[in-house]
mmCIF file of C-alpha atoms in Angstrom:
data_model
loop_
_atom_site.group_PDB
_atom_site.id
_atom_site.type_symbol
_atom_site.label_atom_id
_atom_site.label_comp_id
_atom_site.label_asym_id
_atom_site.label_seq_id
_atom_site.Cartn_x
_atom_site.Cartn_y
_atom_site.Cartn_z
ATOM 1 C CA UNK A 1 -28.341 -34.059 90.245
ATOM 2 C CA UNK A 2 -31.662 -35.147 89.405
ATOM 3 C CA UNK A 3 -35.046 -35.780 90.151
ATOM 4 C CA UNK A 4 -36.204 -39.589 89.542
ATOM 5 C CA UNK A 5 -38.123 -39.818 86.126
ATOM 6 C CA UNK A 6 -40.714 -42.186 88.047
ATOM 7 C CA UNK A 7 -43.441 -40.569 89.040
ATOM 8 C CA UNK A 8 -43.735 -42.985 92.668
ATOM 9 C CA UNK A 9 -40.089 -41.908 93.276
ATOM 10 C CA UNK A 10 -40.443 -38.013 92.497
ATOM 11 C CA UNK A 11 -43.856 -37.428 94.506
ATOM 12 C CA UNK A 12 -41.445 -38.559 97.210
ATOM 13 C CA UNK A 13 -39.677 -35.484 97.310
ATOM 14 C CA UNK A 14 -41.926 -32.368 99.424
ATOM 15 C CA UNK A 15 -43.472 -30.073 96.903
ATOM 16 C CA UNK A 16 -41.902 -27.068 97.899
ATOM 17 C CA UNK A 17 -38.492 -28.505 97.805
ATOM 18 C CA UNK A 18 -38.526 -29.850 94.329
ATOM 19 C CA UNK A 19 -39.918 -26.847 92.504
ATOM 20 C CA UNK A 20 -37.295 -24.901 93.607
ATOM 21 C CA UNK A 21 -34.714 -28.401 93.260
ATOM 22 C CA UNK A 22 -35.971 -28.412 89.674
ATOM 23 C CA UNK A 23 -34.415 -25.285 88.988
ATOM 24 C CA UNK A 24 -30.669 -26.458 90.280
ATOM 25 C CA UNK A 25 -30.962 -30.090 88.468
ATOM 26 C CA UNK A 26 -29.167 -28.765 85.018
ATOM 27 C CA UNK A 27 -26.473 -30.156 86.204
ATOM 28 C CA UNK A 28 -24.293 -26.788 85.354
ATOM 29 C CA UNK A 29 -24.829 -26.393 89.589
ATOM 30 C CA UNK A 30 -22.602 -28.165 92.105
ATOM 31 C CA UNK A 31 -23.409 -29.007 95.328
ATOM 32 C CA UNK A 32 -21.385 -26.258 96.877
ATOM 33 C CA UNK A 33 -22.872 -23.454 94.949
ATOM 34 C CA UNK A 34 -26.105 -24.630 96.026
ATOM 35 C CA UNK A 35 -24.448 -24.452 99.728
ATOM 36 C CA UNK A 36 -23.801 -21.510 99.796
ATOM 37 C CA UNK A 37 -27.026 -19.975 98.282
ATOM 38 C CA UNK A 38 -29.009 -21.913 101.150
ATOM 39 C CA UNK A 39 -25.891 -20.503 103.507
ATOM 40 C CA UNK A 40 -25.693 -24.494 104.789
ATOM 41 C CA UNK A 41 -22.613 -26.065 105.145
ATOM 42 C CA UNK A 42 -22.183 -28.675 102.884
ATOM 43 C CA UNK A 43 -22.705 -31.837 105.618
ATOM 44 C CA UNK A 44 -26.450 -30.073 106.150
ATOM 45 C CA UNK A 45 -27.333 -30.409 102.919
ATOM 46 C CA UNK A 46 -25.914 -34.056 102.469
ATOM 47 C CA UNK A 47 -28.218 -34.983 105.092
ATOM 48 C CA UNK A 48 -30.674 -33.422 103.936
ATOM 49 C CA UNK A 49 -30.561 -35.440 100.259
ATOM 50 C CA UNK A 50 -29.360 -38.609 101.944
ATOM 51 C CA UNK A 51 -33.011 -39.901 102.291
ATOM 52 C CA UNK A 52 -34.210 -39.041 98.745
ATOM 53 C CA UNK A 53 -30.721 -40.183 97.470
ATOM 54 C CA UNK A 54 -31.146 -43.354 98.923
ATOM 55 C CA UNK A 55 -34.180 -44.312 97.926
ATOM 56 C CA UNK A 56 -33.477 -43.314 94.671
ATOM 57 C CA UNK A 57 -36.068 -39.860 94.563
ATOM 58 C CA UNK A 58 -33.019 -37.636 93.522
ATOM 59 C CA UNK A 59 -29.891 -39.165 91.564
ATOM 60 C CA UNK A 60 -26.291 -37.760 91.724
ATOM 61 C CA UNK A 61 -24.011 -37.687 88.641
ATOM 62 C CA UNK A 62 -20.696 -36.179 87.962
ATOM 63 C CA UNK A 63 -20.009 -32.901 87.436
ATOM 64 C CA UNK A 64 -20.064 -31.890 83.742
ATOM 65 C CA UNK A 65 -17.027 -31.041 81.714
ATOM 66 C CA UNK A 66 -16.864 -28.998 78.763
ATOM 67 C CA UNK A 67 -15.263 -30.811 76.074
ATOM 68 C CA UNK A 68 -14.175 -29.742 73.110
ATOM 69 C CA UNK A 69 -13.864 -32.339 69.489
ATOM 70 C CA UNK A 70 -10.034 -33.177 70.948
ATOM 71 C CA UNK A 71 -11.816 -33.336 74.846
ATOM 72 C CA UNK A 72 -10.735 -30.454 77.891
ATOM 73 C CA UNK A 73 -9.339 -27.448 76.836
ATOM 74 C CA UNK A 74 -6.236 -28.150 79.428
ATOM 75 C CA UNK A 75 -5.823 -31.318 77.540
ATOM 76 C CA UNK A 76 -5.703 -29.606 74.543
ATOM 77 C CA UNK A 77 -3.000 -27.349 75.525
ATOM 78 C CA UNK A 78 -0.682 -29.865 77.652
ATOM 79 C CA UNK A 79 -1.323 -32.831 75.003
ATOM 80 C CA UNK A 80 0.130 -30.506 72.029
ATOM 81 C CA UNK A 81 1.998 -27.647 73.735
ATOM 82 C CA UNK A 82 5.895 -28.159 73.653
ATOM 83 C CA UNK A 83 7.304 -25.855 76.414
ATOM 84 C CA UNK A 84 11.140 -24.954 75.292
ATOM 85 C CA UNK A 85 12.987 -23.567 78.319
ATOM 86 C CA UNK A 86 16.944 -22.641 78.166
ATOM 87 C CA UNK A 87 18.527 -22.367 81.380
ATOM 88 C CA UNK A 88 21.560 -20.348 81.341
ATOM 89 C CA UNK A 89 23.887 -21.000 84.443
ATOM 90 C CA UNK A 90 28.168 -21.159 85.192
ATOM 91 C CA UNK A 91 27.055 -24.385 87.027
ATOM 92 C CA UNK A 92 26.050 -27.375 84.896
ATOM 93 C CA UNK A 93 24.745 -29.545 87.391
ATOM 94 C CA UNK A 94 22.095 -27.143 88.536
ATOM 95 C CA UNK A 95 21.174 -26.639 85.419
ATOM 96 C CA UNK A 96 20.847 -30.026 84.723
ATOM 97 C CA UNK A 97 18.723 -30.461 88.236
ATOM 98 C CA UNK A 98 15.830 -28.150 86.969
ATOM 99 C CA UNK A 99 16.048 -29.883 83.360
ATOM 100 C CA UNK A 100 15.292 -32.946 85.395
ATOM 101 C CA UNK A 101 12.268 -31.338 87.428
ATOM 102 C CA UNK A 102 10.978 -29.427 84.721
ATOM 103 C CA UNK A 103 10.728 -32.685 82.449
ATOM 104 C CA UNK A 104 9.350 -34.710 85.721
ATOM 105 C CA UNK A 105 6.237 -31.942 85.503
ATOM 106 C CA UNK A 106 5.868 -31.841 82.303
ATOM 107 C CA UNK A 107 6.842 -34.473 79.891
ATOM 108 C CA UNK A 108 6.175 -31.994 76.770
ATOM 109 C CA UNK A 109 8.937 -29.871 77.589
ATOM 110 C CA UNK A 110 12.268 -29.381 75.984
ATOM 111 C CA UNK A 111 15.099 -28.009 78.405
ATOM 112 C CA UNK A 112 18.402 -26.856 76.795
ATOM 113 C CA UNK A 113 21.104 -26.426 79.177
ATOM 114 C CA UNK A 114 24.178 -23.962 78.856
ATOM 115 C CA UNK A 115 26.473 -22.404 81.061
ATOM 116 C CA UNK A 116 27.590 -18.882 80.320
ATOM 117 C CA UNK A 117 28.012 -19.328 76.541
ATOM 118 C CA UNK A 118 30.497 -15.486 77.315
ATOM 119 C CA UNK A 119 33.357 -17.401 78.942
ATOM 120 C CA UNK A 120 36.005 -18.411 77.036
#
């Protein structure tokens, strides 16, 4: 969130309100978080932006990520993290059931499947 650049569209917002607002428009502070240190649910304090919102007083943006040179740290590890799993079971089929659900979650993942390598 932030307050309007133009000077017509921030003397809009009360006084009081935006030199504490000022504070929270970093943009490191969701709307929740704000919530709950005003202890209003988060409808209450919709409303209560809706007008300056609207006429353009206060501007919403996404929340920031942190990105790294290769982007989100998760990205990081899913795009270039190969998961090797071996499951070990008598009964192939099963085996080959969670190879198939495993790979479904996560398409960097290698599943080898044995049955009990002991048996004759």
């Amino acid at each position: 969130m932030a307050i309007a650049k133009d000077p017509e569209l921030a003397s809009k917002i009360p006084a009081k309100f935006a030199q504490h607002f000022r504070s929270w428009t970093d943009g490191a502070i969701p709307l929740r978080q704000i919530s709950r240190y005003l202890q209003k649910n988060l409808p209450a304090i919709a409303h209560g932006l809706y007008p300056y919102i609207e006429s353009g007083a206060i501007e919403i943006f996404p929340a920031h990520e942190s990105q790294g040179e290769n982007g989100s740290a998760w990205e990081t590890l899913t795009d270039h993290t190969i998961h090797k799993v071996v499951c070990l079971d008598d009964d192939y089929a099963i085996g080959k059931q969670i190879e198939l659900f495993l790979t479904n979650q996560n398409p960097n993942c290698e599943v080898v499947v044995l049955q009990d390598p002991l048996q004759p």
